[in-house]
PDB file of C-alpha atoms and ligand atoms in Angstrom:
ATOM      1  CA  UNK A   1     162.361  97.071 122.585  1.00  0.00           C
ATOM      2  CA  UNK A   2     160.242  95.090 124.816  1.00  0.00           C
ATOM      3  CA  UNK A   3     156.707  94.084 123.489  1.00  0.00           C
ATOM      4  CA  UNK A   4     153.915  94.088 125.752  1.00  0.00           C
ATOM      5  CA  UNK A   5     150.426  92.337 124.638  1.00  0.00           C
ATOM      6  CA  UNK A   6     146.866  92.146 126.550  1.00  0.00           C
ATOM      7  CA  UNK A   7     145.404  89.285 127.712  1.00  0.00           C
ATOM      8  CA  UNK A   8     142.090  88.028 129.325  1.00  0.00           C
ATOM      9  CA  UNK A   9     143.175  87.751 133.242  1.00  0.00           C
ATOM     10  CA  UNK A  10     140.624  84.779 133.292  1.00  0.00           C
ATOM     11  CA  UNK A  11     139.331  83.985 129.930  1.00  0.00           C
ATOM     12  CA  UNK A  12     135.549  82.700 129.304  1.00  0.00           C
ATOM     13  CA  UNK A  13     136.519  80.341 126.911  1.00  0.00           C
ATOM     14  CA  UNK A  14     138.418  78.041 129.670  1.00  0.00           C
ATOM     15  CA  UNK A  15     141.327  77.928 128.426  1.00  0.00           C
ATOM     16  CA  UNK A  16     140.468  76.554 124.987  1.00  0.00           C
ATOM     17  CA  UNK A  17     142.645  78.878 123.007  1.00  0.00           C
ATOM     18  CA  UNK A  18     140.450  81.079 121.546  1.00  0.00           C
ATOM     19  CA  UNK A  19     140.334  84.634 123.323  1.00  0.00           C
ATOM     20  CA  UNK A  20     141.973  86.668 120.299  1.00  0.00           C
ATOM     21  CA  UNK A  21     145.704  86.874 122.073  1.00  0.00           C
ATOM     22  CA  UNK A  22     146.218  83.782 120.884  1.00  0.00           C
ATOM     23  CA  UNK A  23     146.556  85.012 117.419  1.00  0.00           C
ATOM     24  CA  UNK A  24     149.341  87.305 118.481  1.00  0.00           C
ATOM     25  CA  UNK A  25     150.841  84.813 120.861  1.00  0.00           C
ATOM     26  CA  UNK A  26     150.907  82.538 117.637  1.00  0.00           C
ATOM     27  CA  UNK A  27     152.625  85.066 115.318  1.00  0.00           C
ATOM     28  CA  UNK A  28     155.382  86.004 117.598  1.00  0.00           C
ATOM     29  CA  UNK A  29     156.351  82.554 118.665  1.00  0.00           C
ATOM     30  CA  UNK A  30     156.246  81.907 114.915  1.00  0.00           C
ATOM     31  CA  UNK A  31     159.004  84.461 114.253  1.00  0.00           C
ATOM     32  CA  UNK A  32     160.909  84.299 117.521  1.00  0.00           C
ATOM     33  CA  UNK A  33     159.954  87.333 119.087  1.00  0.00           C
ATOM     34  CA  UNK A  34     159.650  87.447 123.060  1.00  0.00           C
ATOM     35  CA  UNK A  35     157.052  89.312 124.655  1.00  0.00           C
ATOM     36  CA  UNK A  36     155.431  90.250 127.928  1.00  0.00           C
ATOM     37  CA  UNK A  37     151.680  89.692 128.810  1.00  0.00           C
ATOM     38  CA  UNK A  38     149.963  92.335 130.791  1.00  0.00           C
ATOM     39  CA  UNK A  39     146.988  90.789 132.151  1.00  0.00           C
ATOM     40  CA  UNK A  40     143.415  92.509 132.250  1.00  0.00           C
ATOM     41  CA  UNK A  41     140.242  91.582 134.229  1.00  0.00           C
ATOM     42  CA  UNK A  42     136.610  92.144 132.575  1.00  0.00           C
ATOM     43  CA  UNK A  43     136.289  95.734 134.426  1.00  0.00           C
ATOM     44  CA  UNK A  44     139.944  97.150 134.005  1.00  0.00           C
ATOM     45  CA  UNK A  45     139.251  96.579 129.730  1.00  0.00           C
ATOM     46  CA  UNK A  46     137.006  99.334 130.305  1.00  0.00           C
ATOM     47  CA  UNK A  47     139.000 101.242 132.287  1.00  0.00           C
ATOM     48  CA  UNK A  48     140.726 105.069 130.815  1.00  0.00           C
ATOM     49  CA  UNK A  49     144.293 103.534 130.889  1.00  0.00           C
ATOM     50  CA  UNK A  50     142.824 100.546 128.746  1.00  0.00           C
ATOM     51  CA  UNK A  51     140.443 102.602 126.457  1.00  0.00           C
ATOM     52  CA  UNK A  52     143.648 104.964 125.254  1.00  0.00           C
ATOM     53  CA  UNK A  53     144.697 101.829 123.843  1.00  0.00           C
ATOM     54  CA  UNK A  54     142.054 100.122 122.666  1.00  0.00           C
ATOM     55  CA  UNK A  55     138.705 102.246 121.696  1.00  0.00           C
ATOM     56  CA  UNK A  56     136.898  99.548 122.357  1.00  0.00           C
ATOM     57  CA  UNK A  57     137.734  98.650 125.421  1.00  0.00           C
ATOM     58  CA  UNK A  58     139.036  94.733 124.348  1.00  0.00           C
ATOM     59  CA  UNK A  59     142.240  92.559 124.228  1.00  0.00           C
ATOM     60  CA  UNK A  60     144.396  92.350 121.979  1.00  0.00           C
ATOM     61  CA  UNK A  61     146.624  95.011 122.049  1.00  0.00           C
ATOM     62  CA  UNK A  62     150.385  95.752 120.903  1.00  0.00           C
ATOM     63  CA  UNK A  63     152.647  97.708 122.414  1.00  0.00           C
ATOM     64  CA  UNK A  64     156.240  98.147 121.729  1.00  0.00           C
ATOM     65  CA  UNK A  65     158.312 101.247 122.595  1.00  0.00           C
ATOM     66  CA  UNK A  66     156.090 104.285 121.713  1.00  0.00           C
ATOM     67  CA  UNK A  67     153.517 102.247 118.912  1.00  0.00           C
ATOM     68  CA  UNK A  68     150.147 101.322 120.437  1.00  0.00           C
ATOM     69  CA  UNK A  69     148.097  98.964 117.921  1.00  0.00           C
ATOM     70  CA  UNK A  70     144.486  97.068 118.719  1.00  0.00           C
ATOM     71  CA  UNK A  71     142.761  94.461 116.463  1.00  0.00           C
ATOM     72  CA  UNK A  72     144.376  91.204 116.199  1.00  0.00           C
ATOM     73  CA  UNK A  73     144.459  91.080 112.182  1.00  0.00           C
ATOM     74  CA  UNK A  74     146.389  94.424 112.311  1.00  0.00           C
ATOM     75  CA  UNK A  75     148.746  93.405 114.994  1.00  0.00           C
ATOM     76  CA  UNK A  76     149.446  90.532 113.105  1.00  0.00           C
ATOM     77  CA  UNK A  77     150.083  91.838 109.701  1.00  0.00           C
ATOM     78  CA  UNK A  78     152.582  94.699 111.644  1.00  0.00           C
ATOM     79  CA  UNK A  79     154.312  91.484 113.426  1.00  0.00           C
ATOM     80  CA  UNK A  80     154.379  90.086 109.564  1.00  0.00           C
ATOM     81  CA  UNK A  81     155.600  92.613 107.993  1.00  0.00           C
ATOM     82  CA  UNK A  82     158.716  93.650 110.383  1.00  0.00           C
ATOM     83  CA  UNK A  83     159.797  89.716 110.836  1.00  0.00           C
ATOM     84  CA  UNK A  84     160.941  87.070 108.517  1.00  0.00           C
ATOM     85  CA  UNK A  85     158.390  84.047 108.496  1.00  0.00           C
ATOM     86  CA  UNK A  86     155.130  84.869 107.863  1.00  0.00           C
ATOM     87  CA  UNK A  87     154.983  86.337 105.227  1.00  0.00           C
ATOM     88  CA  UNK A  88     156.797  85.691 101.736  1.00  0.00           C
ATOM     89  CA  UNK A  89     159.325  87.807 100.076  1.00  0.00           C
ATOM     90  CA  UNK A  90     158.111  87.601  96.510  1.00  0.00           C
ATOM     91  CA  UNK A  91     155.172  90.623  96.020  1.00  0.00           C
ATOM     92  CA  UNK A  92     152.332  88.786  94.355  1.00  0.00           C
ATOM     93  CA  UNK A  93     152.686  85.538  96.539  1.00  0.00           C
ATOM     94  CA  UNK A  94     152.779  88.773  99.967  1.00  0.00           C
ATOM     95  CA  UNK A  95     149.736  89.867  98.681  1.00  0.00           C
ATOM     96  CA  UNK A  96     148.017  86.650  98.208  1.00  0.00           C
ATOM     97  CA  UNK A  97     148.583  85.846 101.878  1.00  0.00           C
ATOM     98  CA  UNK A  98     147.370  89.470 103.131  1.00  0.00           C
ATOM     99  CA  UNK A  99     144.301  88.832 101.078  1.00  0.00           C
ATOM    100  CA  UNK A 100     143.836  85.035 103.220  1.00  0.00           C
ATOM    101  CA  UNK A 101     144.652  87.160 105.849  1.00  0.00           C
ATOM    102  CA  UNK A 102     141.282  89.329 105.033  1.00  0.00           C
ATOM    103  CA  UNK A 103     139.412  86.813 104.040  1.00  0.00           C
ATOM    104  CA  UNK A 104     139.551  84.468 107.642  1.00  0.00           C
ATOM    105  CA  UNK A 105     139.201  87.953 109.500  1.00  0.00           C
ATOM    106  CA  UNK A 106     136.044  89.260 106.818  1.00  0.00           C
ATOM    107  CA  UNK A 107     134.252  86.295 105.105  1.00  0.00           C
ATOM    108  CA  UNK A 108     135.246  83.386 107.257  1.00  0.00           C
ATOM    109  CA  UNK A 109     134.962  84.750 111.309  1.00  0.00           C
ATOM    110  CA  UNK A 110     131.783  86.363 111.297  1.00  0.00           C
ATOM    111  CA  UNK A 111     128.756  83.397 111.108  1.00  0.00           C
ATOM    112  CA  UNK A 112     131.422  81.325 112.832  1.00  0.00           C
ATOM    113  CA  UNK A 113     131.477  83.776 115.902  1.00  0.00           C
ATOM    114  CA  UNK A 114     128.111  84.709 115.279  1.00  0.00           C
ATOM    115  CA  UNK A 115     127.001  81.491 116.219  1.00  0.00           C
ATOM    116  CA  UNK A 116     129.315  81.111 119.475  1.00  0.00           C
ATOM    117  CA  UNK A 117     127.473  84.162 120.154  1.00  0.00           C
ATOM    118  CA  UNK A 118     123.930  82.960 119.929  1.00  0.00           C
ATOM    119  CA  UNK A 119     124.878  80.024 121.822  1.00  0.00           C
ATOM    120  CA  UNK A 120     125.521  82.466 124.642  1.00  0.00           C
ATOM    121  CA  UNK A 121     123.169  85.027 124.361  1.00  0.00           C
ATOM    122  CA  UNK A 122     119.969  84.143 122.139  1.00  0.00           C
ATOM    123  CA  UNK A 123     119.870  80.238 123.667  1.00  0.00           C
ATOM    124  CA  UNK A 124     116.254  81.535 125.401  1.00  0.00           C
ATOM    125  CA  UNK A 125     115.010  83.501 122.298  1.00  0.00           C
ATOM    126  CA  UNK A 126     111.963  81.699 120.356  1.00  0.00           C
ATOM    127  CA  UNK A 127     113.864  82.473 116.992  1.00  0.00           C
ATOM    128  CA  UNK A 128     116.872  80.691 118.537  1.00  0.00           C
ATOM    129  CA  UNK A 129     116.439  76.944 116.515  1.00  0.00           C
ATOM    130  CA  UNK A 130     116.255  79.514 113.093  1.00  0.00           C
ATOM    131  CA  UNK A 131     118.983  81.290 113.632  1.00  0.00           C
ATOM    132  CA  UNK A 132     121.407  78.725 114.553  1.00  0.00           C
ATOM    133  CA  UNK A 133     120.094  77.171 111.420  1.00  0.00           C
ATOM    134  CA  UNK A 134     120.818  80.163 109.239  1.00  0.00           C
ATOM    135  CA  UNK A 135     123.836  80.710 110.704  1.00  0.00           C
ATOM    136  CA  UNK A 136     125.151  77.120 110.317  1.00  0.00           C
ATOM    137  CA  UNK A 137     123.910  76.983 106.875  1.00  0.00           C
ATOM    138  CA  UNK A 138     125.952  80.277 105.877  1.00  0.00           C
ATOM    139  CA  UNK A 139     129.273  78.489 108.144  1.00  0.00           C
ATOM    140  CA  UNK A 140     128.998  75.393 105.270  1.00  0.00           C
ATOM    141  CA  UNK A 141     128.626  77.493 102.438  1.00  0.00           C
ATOM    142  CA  UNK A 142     131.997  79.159 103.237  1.00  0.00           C
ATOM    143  CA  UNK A 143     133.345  75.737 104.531  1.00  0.00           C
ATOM    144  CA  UNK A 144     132.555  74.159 101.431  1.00  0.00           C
ATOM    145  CA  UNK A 145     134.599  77.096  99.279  1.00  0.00           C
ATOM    146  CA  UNK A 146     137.526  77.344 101.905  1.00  0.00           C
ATOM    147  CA  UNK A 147     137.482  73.183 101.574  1.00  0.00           C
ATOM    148  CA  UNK A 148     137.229  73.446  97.678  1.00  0.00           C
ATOM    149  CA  UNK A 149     139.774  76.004  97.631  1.00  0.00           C
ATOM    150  CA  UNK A 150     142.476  74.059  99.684  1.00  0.00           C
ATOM    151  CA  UNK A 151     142.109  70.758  98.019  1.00  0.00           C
ATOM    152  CA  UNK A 152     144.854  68.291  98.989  1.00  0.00           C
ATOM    153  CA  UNK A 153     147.263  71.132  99.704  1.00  0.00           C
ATOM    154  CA  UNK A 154     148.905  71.993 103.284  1.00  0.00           C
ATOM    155  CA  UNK A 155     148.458  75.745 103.267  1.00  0.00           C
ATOM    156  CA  UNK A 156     146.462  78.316 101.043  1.00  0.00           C
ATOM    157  CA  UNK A 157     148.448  79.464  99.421  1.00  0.00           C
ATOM    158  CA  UNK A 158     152.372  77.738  99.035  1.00  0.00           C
ATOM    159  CA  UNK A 159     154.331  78.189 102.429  1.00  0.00           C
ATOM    160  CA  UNK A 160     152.099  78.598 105.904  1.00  0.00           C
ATOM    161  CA  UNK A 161     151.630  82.477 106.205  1.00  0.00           C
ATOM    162  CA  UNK A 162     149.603  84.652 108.319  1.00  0.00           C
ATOM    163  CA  UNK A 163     146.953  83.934 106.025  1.00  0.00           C
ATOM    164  CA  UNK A 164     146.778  79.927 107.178  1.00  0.00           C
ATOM    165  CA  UNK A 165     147.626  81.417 110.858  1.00  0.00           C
ATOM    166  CA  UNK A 166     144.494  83.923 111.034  1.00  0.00           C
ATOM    167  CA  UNK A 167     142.596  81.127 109.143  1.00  0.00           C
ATOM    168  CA  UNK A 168     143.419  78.167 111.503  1.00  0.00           C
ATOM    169  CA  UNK A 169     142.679  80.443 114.701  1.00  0.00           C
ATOM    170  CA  UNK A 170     138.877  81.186 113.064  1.00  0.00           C
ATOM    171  CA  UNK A 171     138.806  77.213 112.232  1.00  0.00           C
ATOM    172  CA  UNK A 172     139.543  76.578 115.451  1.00  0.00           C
ATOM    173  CA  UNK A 173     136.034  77.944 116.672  1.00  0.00           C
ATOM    174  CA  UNK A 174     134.010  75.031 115.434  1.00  0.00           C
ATOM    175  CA  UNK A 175     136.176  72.185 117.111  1.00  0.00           C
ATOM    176  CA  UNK A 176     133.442  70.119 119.041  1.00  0.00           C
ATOM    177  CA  UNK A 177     130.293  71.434 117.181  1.00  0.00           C
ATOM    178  CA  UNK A 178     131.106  68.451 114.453  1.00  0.00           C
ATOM    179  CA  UNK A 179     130.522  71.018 111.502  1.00  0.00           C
ATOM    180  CA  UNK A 180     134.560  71.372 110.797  1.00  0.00           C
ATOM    181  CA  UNK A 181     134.286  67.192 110.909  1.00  0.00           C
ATOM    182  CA  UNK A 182     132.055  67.558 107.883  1.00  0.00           C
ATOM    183  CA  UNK A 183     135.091  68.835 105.493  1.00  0.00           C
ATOM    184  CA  UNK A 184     138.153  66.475 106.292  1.00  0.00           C
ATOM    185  CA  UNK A 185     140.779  68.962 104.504  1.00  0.00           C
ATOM    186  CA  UNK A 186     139.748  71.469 106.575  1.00  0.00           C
ATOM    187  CA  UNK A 187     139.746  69.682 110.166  1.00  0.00           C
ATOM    188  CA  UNK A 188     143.430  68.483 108.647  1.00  0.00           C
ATOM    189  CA  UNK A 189     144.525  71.871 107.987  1.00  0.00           C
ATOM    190  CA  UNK A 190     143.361  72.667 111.493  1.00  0.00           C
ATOM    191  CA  UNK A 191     145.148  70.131 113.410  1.00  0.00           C
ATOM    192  CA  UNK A 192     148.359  70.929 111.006  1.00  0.00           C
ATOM    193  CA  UNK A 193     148.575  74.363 112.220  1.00  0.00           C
ATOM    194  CA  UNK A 194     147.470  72.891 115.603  1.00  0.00           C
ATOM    195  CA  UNK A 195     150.973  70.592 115.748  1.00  0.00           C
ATOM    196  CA  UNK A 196     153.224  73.875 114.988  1.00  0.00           C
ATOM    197  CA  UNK A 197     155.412  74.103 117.646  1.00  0.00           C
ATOM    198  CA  UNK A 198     154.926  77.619 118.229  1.00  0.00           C
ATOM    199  CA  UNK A 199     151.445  77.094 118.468  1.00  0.00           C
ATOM    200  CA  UNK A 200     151.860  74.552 121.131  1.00  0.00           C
ATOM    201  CA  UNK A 201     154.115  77.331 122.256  1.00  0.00           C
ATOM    202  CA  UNK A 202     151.664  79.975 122.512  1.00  0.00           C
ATOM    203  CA  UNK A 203     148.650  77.671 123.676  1.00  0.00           C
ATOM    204  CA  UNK A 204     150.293  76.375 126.724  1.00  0.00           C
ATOM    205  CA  UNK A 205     151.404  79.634 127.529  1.00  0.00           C
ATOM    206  CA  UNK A 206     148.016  81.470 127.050  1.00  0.00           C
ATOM    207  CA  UNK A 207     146.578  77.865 129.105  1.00  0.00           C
ATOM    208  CA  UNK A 208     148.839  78.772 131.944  1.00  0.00           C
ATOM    209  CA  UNK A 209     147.094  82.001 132.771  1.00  0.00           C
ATOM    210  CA  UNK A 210     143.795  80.471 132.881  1.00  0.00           C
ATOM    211  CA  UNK A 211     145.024  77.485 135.437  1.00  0.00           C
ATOM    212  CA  UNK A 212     146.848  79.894 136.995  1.00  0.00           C
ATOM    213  CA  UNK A 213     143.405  82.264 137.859  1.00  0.00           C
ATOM    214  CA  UNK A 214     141.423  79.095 138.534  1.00  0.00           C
ATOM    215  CA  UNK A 215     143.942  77.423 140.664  1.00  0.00           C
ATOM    216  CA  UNK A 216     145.506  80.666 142.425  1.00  0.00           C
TER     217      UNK A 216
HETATM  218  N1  GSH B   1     138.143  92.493 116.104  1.00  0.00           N
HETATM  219  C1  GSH B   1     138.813  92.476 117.379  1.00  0.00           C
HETATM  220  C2  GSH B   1     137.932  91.748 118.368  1.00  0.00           C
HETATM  221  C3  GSH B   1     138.485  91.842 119.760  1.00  0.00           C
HETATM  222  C4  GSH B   1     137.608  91.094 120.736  1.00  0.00           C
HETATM  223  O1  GSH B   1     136.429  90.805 120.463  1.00  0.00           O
HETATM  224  N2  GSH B   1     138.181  90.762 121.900  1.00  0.00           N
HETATM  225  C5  GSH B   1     137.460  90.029 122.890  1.00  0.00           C
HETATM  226  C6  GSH B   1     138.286  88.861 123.385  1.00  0.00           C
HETATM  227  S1  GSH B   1     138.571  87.676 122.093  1.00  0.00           S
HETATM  228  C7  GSH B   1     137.171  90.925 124.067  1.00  0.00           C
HETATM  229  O2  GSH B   1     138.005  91.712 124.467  1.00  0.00           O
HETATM  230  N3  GSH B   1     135.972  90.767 124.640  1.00  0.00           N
HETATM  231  C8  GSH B   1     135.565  91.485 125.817  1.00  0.00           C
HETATM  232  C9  GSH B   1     134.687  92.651 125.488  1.00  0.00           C
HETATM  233  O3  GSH B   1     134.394  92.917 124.312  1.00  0.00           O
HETATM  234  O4  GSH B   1     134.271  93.308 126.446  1.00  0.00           O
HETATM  235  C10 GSH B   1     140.172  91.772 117.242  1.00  0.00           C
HETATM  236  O5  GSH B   1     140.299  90.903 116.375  1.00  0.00           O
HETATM  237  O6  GSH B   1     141.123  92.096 117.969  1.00  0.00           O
END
């Protein structure tokens, strides 16, 4: 059965990687799975046809045959859990990689797309310098635990799993801002999971939409 994903049809980020198809791009280049990309200007997300898929009116979203998912962690884990490869067989070691999965989507995204988010919107506020500061401060407490937590090791827990996958994609945020710099395991793990062929695989493919809407 053919699987059809949503996309940004020109995504604000520029073609950095980091609208949230990129997480599902990722996940089914990493266990071979083909899909096709159905494409979705700002307007048409908040369209009927879009909303019966998605509630909230965003990309990602998952279809294949008659099942219709949204949320990126959730379209993930189903990709996971039907294909070998990103997740591991034995039941303790599964469930420690769901629970990295959580954690990246729950402890570690929010300040970190918090404060993309106040870059964009609150730049003009008075309590902008404060909040940034807050929110930076609460970015390196979890940074410091993640970076703690991984020691020398390559992945979180044994193999790469969804759990690194979800976690790299969050990571991937604070490239440039010079905070990720700060904890050299971490901007290590990041470029690891950056040199993954399907990675590569799924970044140049979600780059080629953007170039293609900026060129076309
Ligand atoms: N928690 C959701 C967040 C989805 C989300 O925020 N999508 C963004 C793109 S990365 C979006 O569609 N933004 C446009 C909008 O909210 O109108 C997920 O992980 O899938």
């Amino acid at each position: 059965m053919t699987i059809t994903i949503t996309a940004f049809e020109r995504s604000p980020d520029g073609g950095k990687g980091l609208a949230r198809d990129m997480r599902v791009r990722w996940a089914l280049e990493e266990v071979g799975q083909p899909y096709d990309v159905r494409l979705l200007s700002f307007k048409a997300m908040k369209e009927p046809a879009h909303v019966a898929l998605h509630p909230f009116g965003q990309i990602p979203t998952y279809e294949e045959g008659d099942l219709a998912l949204f949320e990126s962690g959730a379209i993930v884990f189903h990709i996971a859990e039907r294909h070998a490869g990103l997740l591991p067989d034995d039941a303790n070691a599964r469930a420690r990689a769901i629970t990295w999965m959580f954690a990246a989507l729950t402890t570690m995204e929010p300040p970190i797309f918090d404060r993309d988010l106040a870059k964009v919107l609150e730049r003009d506020e008075p309590w902008y310098e404060r909040r940034l500061r807050v929110l930076e401060d609460s970015i390196r407490k979890r940074l410091g635990d993640l970076s703690r937590r991984l020691g020398d090791a390559d992945w979180l827990d044994g193999a790469f799993s969804a759990g690194d996958l979800l976690m790299v994609t969050v990571l991937l945020r604070l490239k440039g801002s010079g905070i990720l710099d700060e904890y050299p395991n971490l901007s290590a793990y990041v470029v690891r999971g950056e040199a993954r062929p399907a990675y590569k695989r799924a970044f140049d493919a979600q780059l080629a939409v953007f170039t293609a809407a900026s060129t076309g």
